[in-house]
PDB file of C-alpha atoms in Angstrom:
ATOM      1  CA  MET A   1     -48.666  14.426  30.083  1.00  0.00           C
ATOM      2  CA  ALA A   2     -47.960  17.981  31.215  1.00  0.00           C
ATOM      3  CA  LEU A   3     -44.346  19.059  31.618  1.00  0.00           C
ATOM      4  CA  THR A   4     -43.063  19.560  35.163  1.00  0.00           C
ATOM      5  CA  ALA A   5     -41.296  22.745  36.304  1.00  0.00           C
ATOM      6  CA  LEU A   6     -39.559  23.425  39.598  1.00  0.00           C
ATOM      7  CA  VAL A   7     -39.413  27.067  40.680  1.00  0.00           C
ATOM      8  CA  THR A   8     -37.306  28.118  43.670  1.00  0.00           C
ATOM      9  CA  GLY A   9     -38.135  31.164  45.768  1.00  0.00           C
ATOM     10  CA  ALA A  10     -41.774  30.585  44.815  1.00  0.00           C
ATOM     11  CA  SER A  11     -43.330  32.058  47.961  1.00  0.00           C
ATOM     12  CA  ALA A  12     -43.231  35.675  46.738  1.00  0.00           C
ATOM     13  CA  GLY A  13     -42.186  38.084  44.005  1.00  0.00           C
ATOM     14  CA  PHE A  14     -40.718  36.660  40.811  1.00  0.00           C
ATOM     15  CA  GLY A  15     -41.143  33.059  41.950  1.00  0.00           C
ATOM     16  CA  ASP A  16     -44.828  33.436  42.743  1.00  0.00           C
ATOM     17  CA  ALA A  17     -45.473  35.150  39.404  1.00  0.00           C
ATOM     18  CA  ILE A  18     -43.435  32.570  37.467  1.00  0.00           C
ATOM     19  CA  ALA A  19     -45.270  29.674  39.128  1.00  0.00           C
ATOM     20  CA  ARG A  20     -48.619  31.230  38.251  1.00  0.00           C
ATOM     21  CA  ARG A  21     -47.561  31.871  34.671  1.00  0.00           C
ATOM     22  CA  LEU A  22     -46.288  28.333  34.127  1.00  0.00           C
ATOM     23  CA  VAL A  23     -49.444  26.760  35.579  1.00  0.00           C
ATOM     24  CA  ARG A  24     -51.466  28.984  33.255  1.00  0.00           C
ATOM     25  CA  ASP A  25     -49.347  27.700  30.364  1.00  0.00           C
ATOM     26  CA  GLY A  26     -50.177  24.098  31.238  1.00  0.00           C
ATOM     27  CA  TYR A  27     -47.178  23.071  33.344  1.00  0.00           C
ATOM     28  CA  ARG A  28     -47.294  21.185  36.600  1.00  0.00           C
ATOM     29  CA  VAL A  29     -45.218  23.298  38.990  1.00  0.00           C
ATOM     30  CA  ILE A  30     -43.229  22.293  42.051  1.00  0.00           C
ATOM     31  CA  ALA A  31     -43.161  25.515  44.076  1.00  0.00           C
ATOM     32  CA  ALA A  32     -40.109  25.436  46.360  1.00  0.00           C
ATOM     33  CA  ALA A  33     -39.377  27.925  49.145  1.00  0.00           C
ATOM     34  CA  ARG A  34     -38.829  28.186  52.889  1.00  0.00           C
ATOM     35  CA  ARG A  35     -42.163  29.812  53.806  1.00  0.00           C
ATOM     36  CA  VAL A  36     -44.506  26.836  53.775  1.00  0.00           C
ATOM     37  CA  GLU A  37     -47.662  28.760  54.625  1.00  0.00           C
ATOM     38  CA  ARG A  38     -47.238  30.905  51.519  1.00  0.00           C
ATOM     39  CA  LEU A  39     -46.686  27.851  49.353  1.00  0.00           C
ATOM     40  CA  GLU A  40     -49.843  26.291  50.741  1.00  0.00           C
ATOM     41  CA  ALA A  41     -51.787  29.476  49.937  1.00  0.00           C
ATOM     42  CA  LEU A  42     -50.404  29.358  46.392  1.00  0.00           C
ATOM     43  CA  ALA A  43     -51.511  25.729  46.102  1.00  0.00           C
ATOM     44  CA  ARG A  44     -55.015  26.679  47.197  1.00  0.00           C
ATOM     45  CA  ASP A  45     -55.076  29.318  44.461  1.00  0.00           C
ATOM     46  CA  LEU A  46     -53.701  27.122  41.689  1.00  0.00           C
ATOM     47  CA  GLY A  47     -55.043  23.682  42.565  1.00  0.00           C
ATOM     48  CA  PRO A  48     -53.525  20.262  41.844  1.00  0.00           C
ATOM     49  CA  ALA A  49     -51.219  21.597  39.118  1.00  0.00           C
ATOM     50  CA  LEU A  50     -49.050  23.070  41.891  1.00  0.00           C
ATOM     51  CA  CYS A  51     -47.068  20.999  44.387  1.00  0.00           C
ATOM     52  CA  PRO A  52     -45.786  22.985  47.403  1.00  0.00           C
ATOM     53  CA  PHE A  53     -42.318  21.802  48.427  1.00  0.00           C
ATOM     54  CA  PRO A  54     -40.460  23.208  51.464  1.00  0.00           C
ATOM     55  CA  LEU A  55     -36.829  23.883  50.545  1.00  0.00           C
ATOM     56  CA  ASP A  56     -34.006  26.152  51.632  1.00  0.00           C
ATOM     57  CA  VAL A  57     -31.587  26.242  48.697  1.00  0.00           C
ATOM     58  CA  ALA A  58     -28.760  27.176  51.083  1.00  0.00           C
ATOM     59  CA  GLU A  59     -29.084  23.770  52.801  1.00  0.00           C
ATOM     60  CA  ALA A  60     -26.656  21.584  50.884  1.00  0.00           C
ATOM     61  CA  THR A  61     -27.991  18.258  52.183  1.00  0.00           C
ATOM     62  CA  ALA A  62     -31.605  19.094  51.333  1.00  0.00           C
ATOM     63  CA  VAL A  63     -30.637  20.161  47.816  1.00  0.00           C
ATOM     64  CA  ALA A  64     -28.502  17.067  47.200  1.00  0.00           C
ATOM     65  CA  SER A  65     -31.377  14.784  48.215  1.00  0.00           C
ATOM     66  CA  LEU A  66     -33.959  16.736  46.194  1.00  0.00           C
ATOM     67  CA  PRO A  67     -34.326  14.377  43.193  1.00  0.00           C
ATOM     68  CA  ASP A  68     -35.298  11.458  45.464  1.00  0.00           C
ATOM     69  CA  SER A  69     -37.315  13.625  47.860  1.00  0.00           C
ATOM     70  CA  LEU A  70     -39.849  14.862  45.329  1.00  0.00           C
ATOM     71  CA  PRO A  71     -43.261  13.161  45.411  1.00  0.00           C
ATOM     72  CA  ASP A  72     -43.897  10.204  43.146  1.00  0.00           C
ATOM     73  CA  GLY A  73     -44.913  11.391  39.705  1.00  0.00           C
ATOM     74  CA  TRP A  74     -43.073  14.727  40.094  1.00  0.00           C
ATOM     75  CA  ARG A  75     -39.467  13.565  39.886  1.00  0.00           C
ATOM     76  CA  GLU A  76     -38.801  14.141  36.191  1.00  0.00           C
ATOM     77  CA  VAL A  77     -38.238  17.897  36.202  1.00  0.00           C
ATOM     78  CA  ASP A  78     -38.399  19.359  32.699  1.00  0.00           C
ATOM     79  CA  VAL A  79     -37.833  23.013  33.615  1.00  0.00           C
ATOM     80  CA  LEU A  80     -35.763  24.278  36.544  1.00  0.00           C
ATOM     81  CA  VAL A  81     -36.182  27.966  37.350  1.00  0.00           C
ATOM     82  CA  ASN A  82     -33.383  29.009  39.714  1.00  0.00           C
ATOM     83  CA  ASN A  83     -35.094  32.091  41.080  1.00  0.00           C
ATOM     84  CA  ALA A  84     -34.231  32.054  44.795  1.00  0.00           C
ATOM     85  CA  GLY A  85     -31.843  34.886  45.612  1.00  0.00           C
ATOM     86  CA  LEU A  86     -31.448  38.059  47.609  1.00  0.00           C
ATOM     87  CA  ALA A  87     -29.503  41.262  48.141  1.00  0.00           C
ATOM     88  CA  LEU A  88     -28.506  42.410  51.625  1.00  0.00           C
ATOM     89  CA  GLY A  89     -27.336  45.917  52.395  1.00  0.00           C
ATOM     90  CA  LEU A  90     -25.910  48.689  50.273  1.00  0.00           C
ATOM     91  CA  ASP A  91     -22.863  49.601  52.334  1.00  0.00           C
ATOM     92  CA  PRO A  92     -19.377  50.014  50.841  1.00  0.00           C
ATOM     93  CA  ALA A  93     -17.223  46.898  50.948  1.00  0.00           C
ATOM     94  CA  TRP A  94     -15.123  47.970  53.938  1.00  0.00           C
ATOM     95  CA  GLN A  95     -18.201  48.536  56.104  1.00  0.00           C
ATOM     96  CA  VAL A  96     -20.494  45.703  55.043  1.00  0.00           C
ATOM     97  CA  SER A  97     -21.392  42.746  57.257  1.00  0.00           C
ATOM     98  CA  LEU A  98     -19.394  39.662  56.294  1.00  0.00           C
ATOM     99  CA  ASP A  99     -22.380  37.553  57.356  1.00  0.00           C
ATOM    100  CA  GLU A 100     -24.505  39.328  54.743  1.00  0.00           C
ATOM    101  CA  TRP A 101     -21.921  38.605  52.058  1.00  0.00           C
ATOM    102  CA  GLU A 102     -21.832  34.936  53.033  1.00  0.00           C
ATOM    103  CA  THR A 103     -25.631  34.697  53.058  1.00  0.00           C
ATOM    104  CA  MET A 104     -25.810  36.103  49.528  1.00  0.00           C
ATOM    105  CA  VAL A 105     -23.151  33.680  48.278  1.00  0.00           C
ATOM    106  CA  ALA A 106     -24.861  30.722  49.989  1.00  0.00           C
ATOM    107  CA  THR A 107     -28.161  31.462  48.248  1.00  0.00           C
ATOM    108  CA  ASN A 108     -27.302  33.228  44.990  1.00  0.00           C
ATOM    109  CA  VAL A 109     -24.247  31.149  44.092  1.00  0.00           C
ATOM    110  CA  SER A 110     -23.993  27.893  46.050  1.00  0.00           C
ATOM    111  CA  GLY A 111     -27.730  27.198  46.174  1.00  0.00           C
ATOM    112  CA  LEU A 112     -28.193  27.755  42.448  1.00  0.00           C
ATOM    113  CA  MET A 113     -25.075  25.749  41.626  1.00  0.00           C
ATOM    114  CA  ARG A 114     -26.041  22.775  43.789  1.00  0.00           C
ATOM    115  CA  LEU A 115     -29.654  22.680  42.613  1.00  0.00           C
ATOM    116  CA  THR A 116     -28.532  22.710  39.005  1.00  0.00           C
ATOM    117  CA  ARG A 117     -26.083  19.886  39.712  1.00  0.00           C
ATOM    118  CA  ALA A 118     -28.821  17.884  41.441  1.00  0.00           C
ATOM    119  CA  LEU A 119     -31.315  18.046  38.556  1.00  0.00           C
ATOM    120  CA  LEU A 120     -29.150  18.393  35.451  1.00  0.00           C
ATOM    121  CA  PRO A 121     -28.063  14.719  35.230  1.00  0.00           C
ATOM    122  CA  GLY A 122     -31.700  13.638  34.881  1.00  0.00           C
ATOM    123  CA  MET A 123     -32.295  16.181  32.135  1.00  0.00           C
ATOM    124  CA  VAL A 124     -29.216  15.048  30.216  1.00  0.00           C
ATOM    125  CA  ALA A 125     -30.165  11.377  30.625  1.00  0.00           C
ATOM    126  CA  ARG A 126     -33.648  12.106  29.231  1.00  0.00           C
ATOM    127  CA  ASN A 127     -32.127  14.436  26.609  1.00  0.00           C
ATOM    128  CA  ARG A 128     -34.625  17.170  27.335  1.00  0.00           C
ATOM    129  CA  GLY A 129     -35.018  20.005  29.819  1.00  0.00           C
ATOM    130  CA  HIS A 130     -34.410  23.676  30.429  1.00  0.00           C
ATOM    131  CA  VAL A 131     -32.533  25.493  33.193  1.00  0.00           C
ATOM    132  CA  VAL A 132     -33.579  29.133  33.600  1.00  0.00           C
ATOM    133  CA  ASN A 133     -31.355  31.171  35.920  1.00  0.00           C
ATOM    134  CA  LEU A 134     -32.448  34.518  37.354  1.00  0.00           C
ATOM    135  CA  SER A 135     -29.449  36.805  37.147  1.00  0.00           C
ATOM    136  CA  SER A 136     -29.486  40.631  37.141  1.00  0.00           C
ATOM    137  CA  VAL A 137     -28.119  43.628  35.282  1.00  0.00           C
ATOM    138  CA  ALA A 138     -26.105  44.075  38.506  1.00  0.00           C
ATOM    139  CA  GLY A 139     -23.935  41.242  37.213  1.00  0.00           C
ATOM    140  CA  THR A 140     -22.923  43.405  34.251  1.00  0.00           C
ATOM    141  CA  TYR A 141     -23.124  47.013  35.452  1.00  0.00           C
ATOM    142  CA  PRO A 142     -21.512  47.842  38.822  1.00  0.00           C
ATOM    143  CA  TYR A 143     -22.932  50.365  41.274  1.00  0.00           C
ATOM    144  CA  PRO A 144     -21.806  51.591  44.706  1.00  0.00           C
ATOM    145  CA  GLY A 145     -22.762  49.083  47.379  1.00  0.00           C
ATOM    146  CA  GLY A 146     -23.440  46.336  44.831  1.00  0.00           C
ATOM    147  CA  ASN A 147     -20.198  44.510  45.691  1.00  0.00           C
ATOM    148  CA  VAL A 148     -21.020  40.844  46.486  1.00  0.00           C
ATOM    149  CA  TYR A 149     -24.599  40.986  45.200  1.00  0.00           C
ATOM    150  CA  GLY A 150     -23.359  42.109  41.780  1.00  0.00           C
ATOM    151  CA  ALA A 151     -20.527  39.586  41.873  1.00  0.00           C
ATOM    152  CA  SER A 152     -22.945  36.782  42.712  1.00  0.00           C
ATOM    153  CA  LYS A 153     -25.120  37.684  39.723  1.00  0.00           C
ATOM    154  CA  ALA A 154     -22.064  37.867  37.471  1.00  0.00           C
ATOM    155  CA  PHE A 155     -21.432  34.281  38.552  1.00  0.00           C
ATOM    156  CA  VAL A 156     -24.986  33.328  37.581  1.00  0.00           C
ATOM    157  CA  THR A 157     -24.631  34.844  34.116  1.00  0.00           C
ATOM    158  CA  GLN A 158     -21.244  33.273  33.419  1.00  0.00           C
ATOM    159  CA  PHE A 159     -22.275  29.926  34.906  1.00  0.00           C
ATOM    160  CA  THR A 160     -25.245  29.914  32.522  1.00  0.00           C
ATOM    161  CA  LEU A 161     -23.037  30.577  29.504  1.00  0.00           C
ATOM    162  CA  ASN A 162     -20.629  27.840  30.548  1.00  0.00           C
ATOM    163  CA  LEU A 163     -23.518  25.412  31.022  1.00  0.00           C
ATOM    164  CA  LYS A 164     -24.524  26.172  27.449  1.00  0.00           C
ATOM    165  CA  SER A 165     -21.041  25.159  26.328  1.00  0.00           C
ATOM    166  CA  ASP A 166     -21.249  21.904  28.297  1.00  0.00           C
ATOM    167  CA  LEU A 167     -24.719  21.104  26.946  1.00  0.00           C
ATOM    168  CA  ILE A 168     -23.935  21.566  23.257  1.00  0.00           C
ATOM    169  CA  GLY A 169     -25.212  18.575  21.304  1.00  0.00           C
ATOM    170  CA  THR A 170     -27.910  17.776  23.854  1.00  0.00           C
ATOM    171  CA  ASN A 171     -31.525  18.935  23.826  1.00  0.00           C
ATOM    172  CA  VAL A 172     -31.140  20.533  27.255  1.00  0.00           C
ATOM    173  CA  ARG A 173     -31.442  24.301  27.128  1.00  0.00           C
ATOM    174  CA  VAL A 174     -30.198  26.989  29.500  1.00  0.00           C
ATOM    175  CA  THR A 175     -31.053  30.686  29.792  1.00  0.00           C
ATOM    176  CA  SER A 176     -30.033  33.664  31.912  1.00  0.00           C
ATOM    177  CA  ILE A 177     -32.751  36.257  32.654  1.00  0.00           C
ATOM    178  CA  GLU A 178     -31.184  39.556  33.764  1.00  0.00           C
ATOM    179  CA  PRO A 179     -33.696  42.142  35.050  1.00  0.00           C
ATOM    180  CA  GLY A 180     -32.998  45.709  36.028  1.00  0.00           C
ATOM    181  CA  LEU A 181     -35.112  47.917  38.313  1.00  0.00           C
ATOM    182  CA  CYS A 182     -38.123  45.861  39.368  1.00  0.00           C
ATOM    183  CA  GLY A 183     -40.754  46.965  41.873  1.00  0.00           C
ATOM    184  CA  GLY A 184     -43.656  45.366  43.672  1.00  0.00           C
ATOM    185  CA  THR A 185     -41.573  42.611  45.307  1.00  0.00           C
ATOM    186  CA  GLU A 186     -39.798  42.140  48.639  1.00  0.00           C
ATOM    187  CA  PHE A 187     -36.360  42.649  47.087  1.00  0.00           C
ATOM    188  CA  SER A 188     -35.585  46.117  48.478  1.00  0.00           C
ATOM    189  CA  ASN A 189     -37.395  45.469  51.766  1.00  0.00           C
ATOM    190  CA  VAL A 190     -35.078  42.510  52.327  1.00  0.00           C
ATOM    191  CA  ARG A 191     -32.035  44.475  51.191  1.00  0.00           C
ATOM    192  CA  PHE A 192     -32.767  47.219  53.722  1.00  0.00           C
ATOM    193  CA  GLY A 193     -33.694  44.955  56.616  1.00  0.00           C
ATOM    194  CA  GLY A 194     -37.425  45.630  56.508  1.00  0.00           C
ATOM    195  CA  ASP A 195     -37.149  49.436  56.222  1.00  0.00           C
ATOM    196  CA  ASP A 196     -40.245  49.951  54.081  1.00  0.00           C
ATOM    197  CA  SER A 197     -39.776  53.696  53.577  1.00  0.00           C
ATOM    198  CA  ARG A 198     -36.209  53.265  52.359  1.00  0.00           C
ATOM    199  CA  ALA A 199     -37.311  50.434  50.094  1.00  0.00           C
ATOM    200  CA  ALA A 200     -40.149  52.521  48.637  1.00  0.00           C
ATOM    201  CA  ALA A 201     -37.745  55.385  47.909  1.00  0.00           C
ATOM    202  CA  VAL A 202     -35.862  53.163  45.439  1.00  0.00           C
ATOM    203  CA  TYR A 203     -38.894  53.224  43.114  1.00  0.00           C
ATOM    204  CA  ALA A 204     -40.164  56.757  43.748  1.00  0.00           C
ATOM    205  CA  GLY A 205     -40.959  58.554  40.506  1.00  0.00           C
ATOM    206  CA  THR A 206     -40.308  55.493  38.338  1.00  0.00           C
ATOM    207  CA  GLU A 207     -42.302  52.898  36.462  1.00  0.00           C
ATOM    208  CA  PRO A 208     -40.166  49.824  37.157  1.00  0.00           C
ATOM    209  CA  LEU A 209     -40.459  46.336  35.792  1.00  0.00           C
ATOM    210  CA  THR A 210     -42.867  44.038  37.638  1.00  0.00           C
ATOM    211  CA  ALA A 211     -42.734  40.397  38.646  1.00  0.00           C
ATOM    212  CA  THR A 212     -45.322  39.742  35.933  1.00  0.00           C
ATOM    213  CA  ASP A 213     -42.898  41.125  33.341  1.00  0.00           C
ATOM    214  CA  ILE A 214     -40.234  38.678  34.496  1.00  0.00           C
ATOM    215  CA  ALA A 215     -42.704  35.783  34.457  1.00  0.00           C
ATOM    216  CA  GLU A 216     -43.680  36.759  30.921  1.00  0.00           C
ATOM    217  CA  ALA A 217     -40.031  36.504  29.862  1.00  0.00           C
ATOM    218  CA  VAL A 218     -39.652  33.092  31.486  1.00  0.00           C
ATOM    219  CA  GLY A 219     -42.854  31.853  29.852  1.00  0.00           C
ATOM    220  CA  TRP A 220     -41.651  33.041  26.450  1.00  0.00           C
ATOM    221  CA  VAL A 221     -38.199  31.493  26.819  1.00  0.00           C
ATOM    222  CA  VAL A 222     -39.406  28.041  27.822  1.00  0.00           C
ATOM    223  CA  GLY A 223     -42.131  28.151  25.164  1.00  0.00           C
ATOM    224  CA  GLN A 224     -39.709  28.403  22.253  1.00  0.00           C
ATOM    225  CA  PRO A 225     -39.360  25.445  19.874  1.00  0.00           C
ATOM    226  CA  ALA A 226     -37.160  22.693  21.298  1.00  0.00           C
ATOM    227  CA  HIS A 227     -34.247  23.515  18.979  1.00  0.00           C
ATOM    228  CA  VAL A 228     -34.161  27.204  20.021  1.00  0.00           C
ATOM    229  CA  ASN A 229     -32.015  28.259  22.991  1.00  0.00           C
ATOM    230  CA  ILE A 230     -32.324  31.819  24.280  1.00  0.00           C
ATOM    231  CA  ASN A 231     -28.933  32.397  25.894  1.00  0.00           C
ATOM    232  CA  ARG A 232     -29.598  35.676  27.705  1.00  0.00           C
ATOM    233  CA  ILE A 233     -32.329  38.263  28.156  1.00  0.00           C
ATOM    234  CA  GLU A 234     -31.339  41.623  29.656  1.00  0.00           C
ATOM    235  CA  MET A 235     -34.372  43.658  30.738  1.00  0.00           C
ATOM    236  CA  MET A 236     -34.724  47.226  31.988  1.00  0.00           C
ATOM    237  CA  PRO A 237     -37.662  49.590  32.323  1.00  0.00           C
ATOM    238  CA  THR A 238     -37.621  52.596  30.021  1.00  0.00           C
ATOM    239  CA  CYS A 239     -36.745  54.813  33.002  1.00  0.00           C
ATOM    240  CA  GLN A 240     -33.417  53.006  33.526  1.00  0.00           C
ATOM    241  CA  ALA A 241     -30.157  52.771  31.608  1.00  0.00           C
ATOM    242  CA  PRO A 242     -26.522  51.905  32.386  1.00  0.00           C
ATOM    243  CA  GLY A 243     -24.747  54.910  33.834  1.00  0.00           C
ATOM    244  CA  PRO A 244     -21.537  56.604  32.662  1.00  0.00           C
ATOM    245  CA  LEU A 245     -18.209  55.671  34.182  1.00  0.00           C
ATOM    246  CA  ALA A 246     -17.639  57.497  37.477  1.00  0.00           C
ATOM    247  CA  VAL A 247     -14.799  60.015  37.755  1.00  0.00           C
ATOM    248  CA  LYS A 248     -13.794  61.531  41.125  1.00  0.00           C
ATOM    249  CA  ARG A 249     -11.978  64.824  40.604  1.00  0.00           C
ATOM    250  CA  ALA A 250      -9.721  66.458  43.139  1.00  0.00           C
ATOM    251  CA  GLY A 251     -10.565  69.854  44.532  1.00  0.00           C
TER     252      GLY A 251
END
């Protein structure tokens, strides 16, 4: 029987590409997101191997009840891809909206944490499974305006490494995927409140990573032999690199 994967944030961007890649690789995929009409369109594209599942990862009650809410025959999740996440704003910390900070924490931190806690016991009981967390290079390399977004991704990376420590001796694997500049998704449009021109300027003159590149990494990670755990993958396009330390000089 085909393995079952659950991908959050599957209505667009990385999640859409990851769902498509995993179906192509022979998985049955539960595509979870808030935008039901997009999930239904994805199901029409991919057929019975994809199960659309409405879910807001920031809703604690919905996440807690997830294992028993999945359709019959789809409840043993072999691969969890915690992809749902967002960045809001690029203002300095003393000017940023507190609501935006709290929204990022609710999705990027609490949602990922709760979903992992909901599905991990089943994986451990079956002694098989894989949790793939979408982090970011922003969790390692700070930049002006990154504040809570970067901090939330640092949580994802460290949470992944600590899960690996907890899971030692089991056959449950865990991986952090940490992309850099990635275009062709809604990420910057969401960050800038729908300002398409400002979002487009982020990628002007670059050849960024694509959602397909991220899906390729996820497909490779989960396709490794069962005894192989890929702890972290940090990805950047060739046009990007970590910057030097900033120095502000007087005068």
